[in-house]
PDB file of C-alpha atoms in Angstrom:
ATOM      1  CA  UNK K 108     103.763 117.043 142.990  1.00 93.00           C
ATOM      2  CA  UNK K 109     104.949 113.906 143.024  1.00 97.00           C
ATOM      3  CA  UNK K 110     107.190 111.915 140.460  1.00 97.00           C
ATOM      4  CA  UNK K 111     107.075 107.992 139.628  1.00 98.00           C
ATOM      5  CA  UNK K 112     109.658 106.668 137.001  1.00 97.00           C
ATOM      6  CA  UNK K 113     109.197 103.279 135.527  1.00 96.00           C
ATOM      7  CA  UNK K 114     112.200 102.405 133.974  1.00 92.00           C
ATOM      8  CA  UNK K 115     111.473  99.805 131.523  1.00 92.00           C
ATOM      9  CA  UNK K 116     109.986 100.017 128.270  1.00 91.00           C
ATOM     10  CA  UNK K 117     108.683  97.082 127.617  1.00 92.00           C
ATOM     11  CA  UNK K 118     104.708  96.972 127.208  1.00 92.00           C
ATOM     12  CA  UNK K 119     102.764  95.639 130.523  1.00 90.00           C
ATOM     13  CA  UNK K 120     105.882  96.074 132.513  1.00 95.00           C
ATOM     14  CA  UNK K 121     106.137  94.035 136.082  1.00 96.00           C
ATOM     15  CA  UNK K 122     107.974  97.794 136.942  1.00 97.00           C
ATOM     16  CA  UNK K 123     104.788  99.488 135.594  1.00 97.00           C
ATOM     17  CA  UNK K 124     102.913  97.266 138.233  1.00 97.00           C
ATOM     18  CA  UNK K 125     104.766  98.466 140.933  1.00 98.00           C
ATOM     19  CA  UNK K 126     104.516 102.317 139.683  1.00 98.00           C
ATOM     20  CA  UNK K 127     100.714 102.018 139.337  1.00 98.00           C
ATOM     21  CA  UNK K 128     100.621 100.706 142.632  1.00 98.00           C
ATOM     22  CA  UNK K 129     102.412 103.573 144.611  1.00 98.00           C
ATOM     23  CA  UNK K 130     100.192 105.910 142.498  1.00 98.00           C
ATOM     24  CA  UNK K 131      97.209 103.688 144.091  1.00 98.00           C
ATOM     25  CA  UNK K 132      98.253 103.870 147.663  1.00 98.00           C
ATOM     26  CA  UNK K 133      99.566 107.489 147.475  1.00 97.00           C
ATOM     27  CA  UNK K 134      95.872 108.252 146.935  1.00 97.00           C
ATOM     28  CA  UNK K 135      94.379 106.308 149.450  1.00 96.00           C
ATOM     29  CA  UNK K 136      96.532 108.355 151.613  1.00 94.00           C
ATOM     30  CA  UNK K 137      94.856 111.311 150.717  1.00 93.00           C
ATOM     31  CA  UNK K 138      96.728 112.678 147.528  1.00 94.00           C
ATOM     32  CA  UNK K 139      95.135 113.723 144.392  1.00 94.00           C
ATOM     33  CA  UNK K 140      96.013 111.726 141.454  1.00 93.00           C
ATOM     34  CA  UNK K 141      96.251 115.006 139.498  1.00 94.00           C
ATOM     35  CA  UNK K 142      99.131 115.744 141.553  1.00 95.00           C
ATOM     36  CA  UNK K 143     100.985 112.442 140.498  1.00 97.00           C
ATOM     37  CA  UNK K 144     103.433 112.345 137.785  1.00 96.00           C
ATOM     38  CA  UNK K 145     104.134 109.072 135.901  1.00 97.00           C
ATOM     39  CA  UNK K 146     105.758 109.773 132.478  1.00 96.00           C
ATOM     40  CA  UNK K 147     105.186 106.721 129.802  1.00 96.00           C
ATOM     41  CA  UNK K 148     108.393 105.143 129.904  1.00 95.00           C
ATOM     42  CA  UNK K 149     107.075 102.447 126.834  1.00 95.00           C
ATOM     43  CA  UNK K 150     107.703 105.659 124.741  1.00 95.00           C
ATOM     44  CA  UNK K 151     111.059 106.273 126.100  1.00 94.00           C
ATOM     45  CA  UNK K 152     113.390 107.876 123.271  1.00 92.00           C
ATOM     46  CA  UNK K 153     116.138 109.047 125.055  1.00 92.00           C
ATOM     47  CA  UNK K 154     119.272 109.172 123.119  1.00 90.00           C
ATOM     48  CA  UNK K 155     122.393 107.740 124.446  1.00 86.00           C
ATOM     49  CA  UNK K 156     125.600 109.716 124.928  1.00 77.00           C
ATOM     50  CA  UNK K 157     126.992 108.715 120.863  1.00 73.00           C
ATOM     51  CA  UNK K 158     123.559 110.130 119.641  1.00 68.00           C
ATOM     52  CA  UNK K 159     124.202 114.056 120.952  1.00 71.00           C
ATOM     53  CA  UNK K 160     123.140 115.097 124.362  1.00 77.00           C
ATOM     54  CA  UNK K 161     119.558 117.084 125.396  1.00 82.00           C
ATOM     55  CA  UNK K 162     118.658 120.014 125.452  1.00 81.00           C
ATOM     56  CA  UNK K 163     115.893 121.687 127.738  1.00 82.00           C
ATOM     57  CA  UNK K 164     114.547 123.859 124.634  1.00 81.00           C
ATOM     58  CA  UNK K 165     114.760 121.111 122.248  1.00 86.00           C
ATOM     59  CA  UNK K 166     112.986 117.599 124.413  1.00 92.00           C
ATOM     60  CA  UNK K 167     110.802 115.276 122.193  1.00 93.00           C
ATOM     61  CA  UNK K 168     107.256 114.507 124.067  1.00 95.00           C
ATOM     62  CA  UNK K 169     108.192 111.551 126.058  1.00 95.00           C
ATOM     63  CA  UNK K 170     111.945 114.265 127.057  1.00 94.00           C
ATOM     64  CA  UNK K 171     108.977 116.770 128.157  1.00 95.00           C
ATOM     65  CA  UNK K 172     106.988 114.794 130.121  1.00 96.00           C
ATOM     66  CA  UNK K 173     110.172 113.277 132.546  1.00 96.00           C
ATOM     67  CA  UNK K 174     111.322 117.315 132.214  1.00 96.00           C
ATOM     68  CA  UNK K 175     108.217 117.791 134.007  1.00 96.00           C
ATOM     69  CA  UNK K 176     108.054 115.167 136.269  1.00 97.00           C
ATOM     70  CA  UNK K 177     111.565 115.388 137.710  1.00 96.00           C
ATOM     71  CA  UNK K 178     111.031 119.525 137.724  1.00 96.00           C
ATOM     72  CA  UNK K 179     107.993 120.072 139.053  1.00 96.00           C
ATOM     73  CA  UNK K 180     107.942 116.933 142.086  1.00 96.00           C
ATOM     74  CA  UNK K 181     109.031 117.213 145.782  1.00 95.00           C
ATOM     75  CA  UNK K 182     108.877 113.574 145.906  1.00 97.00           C
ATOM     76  CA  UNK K 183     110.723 110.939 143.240  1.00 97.00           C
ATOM     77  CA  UNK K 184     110.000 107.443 143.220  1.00 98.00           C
ATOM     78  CA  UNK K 185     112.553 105.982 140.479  1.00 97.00           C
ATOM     79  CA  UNK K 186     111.627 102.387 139.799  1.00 97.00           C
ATOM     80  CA  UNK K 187     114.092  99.808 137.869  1.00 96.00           C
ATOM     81  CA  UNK K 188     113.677  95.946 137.098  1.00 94.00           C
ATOM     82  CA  UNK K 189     116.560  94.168 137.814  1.00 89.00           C
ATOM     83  CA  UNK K 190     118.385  92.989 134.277  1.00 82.00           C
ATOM     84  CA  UNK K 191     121.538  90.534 135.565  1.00 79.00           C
ATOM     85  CA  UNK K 192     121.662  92.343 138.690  1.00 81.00           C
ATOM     86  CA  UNK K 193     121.909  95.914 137.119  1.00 87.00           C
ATOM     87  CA  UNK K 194     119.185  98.412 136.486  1.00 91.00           C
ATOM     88  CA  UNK K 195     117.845  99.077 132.970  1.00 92.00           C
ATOM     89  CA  UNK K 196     119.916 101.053 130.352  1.00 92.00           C
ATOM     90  CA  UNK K 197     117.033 102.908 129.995  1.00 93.00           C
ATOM     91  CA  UNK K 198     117.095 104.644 133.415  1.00 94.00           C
ATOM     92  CA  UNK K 199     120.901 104.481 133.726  1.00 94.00           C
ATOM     93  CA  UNK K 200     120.936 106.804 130.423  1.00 94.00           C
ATOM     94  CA  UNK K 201     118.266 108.993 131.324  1.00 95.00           C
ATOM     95  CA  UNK K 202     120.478 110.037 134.469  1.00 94.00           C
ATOM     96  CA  UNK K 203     123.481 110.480 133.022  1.00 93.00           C
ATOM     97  CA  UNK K 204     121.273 112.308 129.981  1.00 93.00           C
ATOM     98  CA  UNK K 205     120.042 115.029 132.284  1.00 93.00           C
ATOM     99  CA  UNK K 206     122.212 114.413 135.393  1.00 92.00           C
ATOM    100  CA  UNK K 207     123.900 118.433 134.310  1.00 91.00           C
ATOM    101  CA  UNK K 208     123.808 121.805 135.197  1.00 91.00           C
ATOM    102  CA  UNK K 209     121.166 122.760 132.670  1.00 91.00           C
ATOM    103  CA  UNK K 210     118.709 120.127 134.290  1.00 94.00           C
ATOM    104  CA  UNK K 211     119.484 121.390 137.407  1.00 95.00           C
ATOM    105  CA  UNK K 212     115.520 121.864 138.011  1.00 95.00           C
ATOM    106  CA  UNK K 213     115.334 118.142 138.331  1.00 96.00           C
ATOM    107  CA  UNK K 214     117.830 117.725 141.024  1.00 95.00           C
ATOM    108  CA  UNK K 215     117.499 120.579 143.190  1.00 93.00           C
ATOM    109  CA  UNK K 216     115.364 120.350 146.737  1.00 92.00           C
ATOM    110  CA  UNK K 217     113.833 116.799 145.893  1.00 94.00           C
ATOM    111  CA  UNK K 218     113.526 113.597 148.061  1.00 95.00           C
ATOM    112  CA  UNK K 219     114.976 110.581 146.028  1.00 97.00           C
ATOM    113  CA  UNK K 220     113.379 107.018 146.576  1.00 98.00           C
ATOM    114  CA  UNK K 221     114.674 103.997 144.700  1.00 97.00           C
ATOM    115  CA  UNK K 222     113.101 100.706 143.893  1.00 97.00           C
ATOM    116  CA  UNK K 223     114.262  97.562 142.267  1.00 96.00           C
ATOM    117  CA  UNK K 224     111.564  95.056 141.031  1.00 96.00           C
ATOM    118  CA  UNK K 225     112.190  91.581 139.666  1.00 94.00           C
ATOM    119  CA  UNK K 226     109.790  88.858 138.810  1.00 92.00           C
ATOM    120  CA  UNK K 227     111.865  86.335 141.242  1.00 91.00           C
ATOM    121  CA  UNK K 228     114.359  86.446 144.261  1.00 89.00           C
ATOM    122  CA  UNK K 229     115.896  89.533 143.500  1.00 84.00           C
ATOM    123  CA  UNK K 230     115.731  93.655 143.135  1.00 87.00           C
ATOM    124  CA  UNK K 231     117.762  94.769 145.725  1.00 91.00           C
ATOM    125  CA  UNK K 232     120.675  95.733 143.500  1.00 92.00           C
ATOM    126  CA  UNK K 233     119.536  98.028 141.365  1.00 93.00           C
ATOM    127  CA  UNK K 234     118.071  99.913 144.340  1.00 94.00           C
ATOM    128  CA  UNK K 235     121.496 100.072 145.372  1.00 94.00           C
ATOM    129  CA  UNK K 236     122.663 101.229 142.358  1.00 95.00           C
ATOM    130  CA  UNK K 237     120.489 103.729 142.052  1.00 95.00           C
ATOM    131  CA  UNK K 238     120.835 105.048 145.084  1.00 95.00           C
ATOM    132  CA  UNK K 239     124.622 105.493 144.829  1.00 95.00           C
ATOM    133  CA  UNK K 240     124.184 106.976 141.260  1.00 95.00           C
ATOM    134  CA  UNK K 241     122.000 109.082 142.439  1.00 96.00           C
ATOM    135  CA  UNK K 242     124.088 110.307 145.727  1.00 96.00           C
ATOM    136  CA  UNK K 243     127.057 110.364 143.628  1.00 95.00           C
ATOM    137  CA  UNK K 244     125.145 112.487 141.339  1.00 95.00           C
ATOM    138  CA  UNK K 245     124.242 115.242 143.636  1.00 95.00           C
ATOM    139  CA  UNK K 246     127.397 115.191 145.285  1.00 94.00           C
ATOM    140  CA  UNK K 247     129.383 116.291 142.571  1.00 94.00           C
ATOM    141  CA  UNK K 248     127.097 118.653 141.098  1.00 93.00           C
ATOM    142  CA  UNK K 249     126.295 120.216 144.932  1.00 93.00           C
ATOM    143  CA  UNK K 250     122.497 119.814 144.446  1.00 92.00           C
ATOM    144  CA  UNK K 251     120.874 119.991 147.889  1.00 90.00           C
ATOM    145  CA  UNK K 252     118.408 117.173 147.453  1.00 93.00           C
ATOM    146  CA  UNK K 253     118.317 113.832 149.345  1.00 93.00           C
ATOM    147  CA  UNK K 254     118.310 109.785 148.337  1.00 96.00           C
ATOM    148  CA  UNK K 255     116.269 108.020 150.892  1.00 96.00           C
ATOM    149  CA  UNK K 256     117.574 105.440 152.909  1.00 95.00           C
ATOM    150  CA  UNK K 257     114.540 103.602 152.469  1.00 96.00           C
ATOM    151  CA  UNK K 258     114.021 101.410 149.357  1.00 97.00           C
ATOM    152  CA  UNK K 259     111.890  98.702 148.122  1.00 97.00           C
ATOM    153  CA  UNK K 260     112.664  95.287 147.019  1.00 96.00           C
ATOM    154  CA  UNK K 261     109.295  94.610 145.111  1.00 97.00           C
ATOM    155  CA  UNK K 262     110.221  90.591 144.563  1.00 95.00           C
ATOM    156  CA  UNK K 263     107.885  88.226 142.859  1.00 96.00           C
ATOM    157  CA  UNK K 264     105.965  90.682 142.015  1.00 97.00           C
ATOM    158  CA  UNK K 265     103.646  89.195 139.163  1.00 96.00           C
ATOM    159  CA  UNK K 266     102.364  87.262 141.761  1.00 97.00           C
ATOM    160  CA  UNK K 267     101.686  90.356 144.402  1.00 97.00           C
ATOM    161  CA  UNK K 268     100.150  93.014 141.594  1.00 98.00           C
ATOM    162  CA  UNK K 269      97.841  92.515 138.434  1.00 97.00           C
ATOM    163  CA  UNK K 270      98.545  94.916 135.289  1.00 96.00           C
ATOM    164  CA  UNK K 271      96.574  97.840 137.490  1.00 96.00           C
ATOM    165  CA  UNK K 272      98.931  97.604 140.130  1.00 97.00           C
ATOM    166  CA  UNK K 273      95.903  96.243 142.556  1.00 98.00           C
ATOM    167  CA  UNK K 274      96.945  93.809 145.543  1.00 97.00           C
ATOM    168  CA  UNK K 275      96.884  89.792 144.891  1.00 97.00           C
ATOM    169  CA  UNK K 276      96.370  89.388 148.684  1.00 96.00           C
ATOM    170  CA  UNK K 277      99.857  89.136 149.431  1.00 97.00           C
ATOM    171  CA  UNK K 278      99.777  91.026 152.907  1.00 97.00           C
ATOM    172  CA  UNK K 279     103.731  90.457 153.587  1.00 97.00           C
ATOM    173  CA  UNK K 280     104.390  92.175 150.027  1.00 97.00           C
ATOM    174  CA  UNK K 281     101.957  95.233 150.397  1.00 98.00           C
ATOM    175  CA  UNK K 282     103.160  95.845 154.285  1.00 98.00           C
ATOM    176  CA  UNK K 283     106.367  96.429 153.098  1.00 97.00           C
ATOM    177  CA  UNK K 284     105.189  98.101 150.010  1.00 98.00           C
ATOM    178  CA  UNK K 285     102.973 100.796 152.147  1.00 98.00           C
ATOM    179  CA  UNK K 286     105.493 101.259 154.439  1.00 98.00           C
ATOM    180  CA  UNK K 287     107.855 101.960 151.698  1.00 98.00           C
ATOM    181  CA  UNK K 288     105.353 104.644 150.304  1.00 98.00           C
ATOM    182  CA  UNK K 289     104.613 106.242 153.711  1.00 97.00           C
ATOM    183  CA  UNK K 290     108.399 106.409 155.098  1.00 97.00           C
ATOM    184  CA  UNK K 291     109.176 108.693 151.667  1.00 97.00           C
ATOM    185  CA  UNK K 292     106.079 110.636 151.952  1.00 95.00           C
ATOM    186  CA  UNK K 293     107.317 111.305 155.890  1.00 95.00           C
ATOM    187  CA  UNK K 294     110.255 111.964 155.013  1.00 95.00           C
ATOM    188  CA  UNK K 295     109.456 114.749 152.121  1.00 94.00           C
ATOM    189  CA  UNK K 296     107.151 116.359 154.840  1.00 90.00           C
ATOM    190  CA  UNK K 297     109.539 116.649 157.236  1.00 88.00           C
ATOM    191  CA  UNK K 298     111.994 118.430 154.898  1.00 81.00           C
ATOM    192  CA  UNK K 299     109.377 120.648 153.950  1.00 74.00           C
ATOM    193  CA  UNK K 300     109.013 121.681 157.521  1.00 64.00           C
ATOM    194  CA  UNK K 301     112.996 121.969 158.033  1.00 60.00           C
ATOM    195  CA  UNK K 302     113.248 124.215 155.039  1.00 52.00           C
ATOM    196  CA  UNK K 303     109.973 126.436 155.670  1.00 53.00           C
ATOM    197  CA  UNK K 304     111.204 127.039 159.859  1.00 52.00           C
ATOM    198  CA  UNK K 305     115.025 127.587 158.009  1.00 46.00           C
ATOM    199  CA  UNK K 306     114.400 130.728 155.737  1.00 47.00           C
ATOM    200  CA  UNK K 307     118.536 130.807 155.635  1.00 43.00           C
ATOM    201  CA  UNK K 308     118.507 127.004 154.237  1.00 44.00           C
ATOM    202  CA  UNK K 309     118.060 127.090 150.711  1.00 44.00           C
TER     203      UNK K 309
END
């Protein structure tokens, strides 16, 4: 399985573009789309920290469905527009929401791949951000899961993807984008093959 998180709520999101898009190209590579998660972030509910934390037994639908993603995926693409050069609330929440112990289904043996998206000039911090988060994340809690080192700035991107996520026939902007995709997809492959020839890596 693999995960896609689009994290911005706002209806006809440029970040939904970009998520529909790396669903689009992981099946031209082959995948089935039954096997790709994207969770509906427009219904995002997530409380924050002052509203009482989650609890796996007791997650609302929208709770469920990233539950699900995050648990059951190999593969995470986690996708943030850039806001004055920081990522969403939204996904910043989420991860401290479920970045504990009792989520630890959601962290543990998974490929992390970050993506910042902006309608201008911009997106590469929140990949950043994410990314350290994210490290910082599994660090502490001593989940054995990787961040990639390869992100995506997707910049401009009204102009590069319609509402589907289809190509506008920018070729620079779906090179990188592709490359993007395939690099992570690599990369979760090649763990898979480090783990299945290391039966004493776990």
């Amino acid at each position: 399985m693999i995960g896609i998180l689009c994290g911005s709520s706002r209806t006809n999101s440029n970040t939904a573009r970009v998520g529909k898009a790396i669903k689009r190209i992981l099946i031209e590579k082959g995948l089935d789309a039954s096997q790709i998660e994207i969770p509906n972030f427009e219904d995002y509910d997530i409380p924050f920290s002052n509203g009482g934390s989650l609890k796996t037994g007791h997650l609302s639908s929208f709770g469920a469905s990233v539950h699900k993603c995050l648990a059951e995926s190999k593969l995470i693409f986690i996708l943030s527009p850039e806001y004055n050069w920081f990522p969403t609330p939204e996904i910043i929440n989420l991860i401290n929401q479920i970045g504990k112990k009792d989520f630890a289904d959601c962290w543990e043996g998974k490929i992390f791949a970050t993506c910042g998206i902006s309608s201008g000039r911009g997106g590469r911090i929140p990949a950043i951000q994410l990314g350290y988060m994210l490290n910082k994340l599994i660090s502490v809690m001593n989940f054995n899961s990787i961040v990639s080192a390869k992100s995506f700035e997707s910049q401009f991107t009204p102009k590069a993807l319609d509402h589907d996520g289809n190509s506008l026939g920018n070729a620079e902007y779906d090179a990188g984008l592709e490359n993007f995709v395939q690099y992570n997809l690599n990369l979760m492959r090649k763990a898979d093959i480090l783990l299945s020839e290391s039966p004493g890596i776990h």
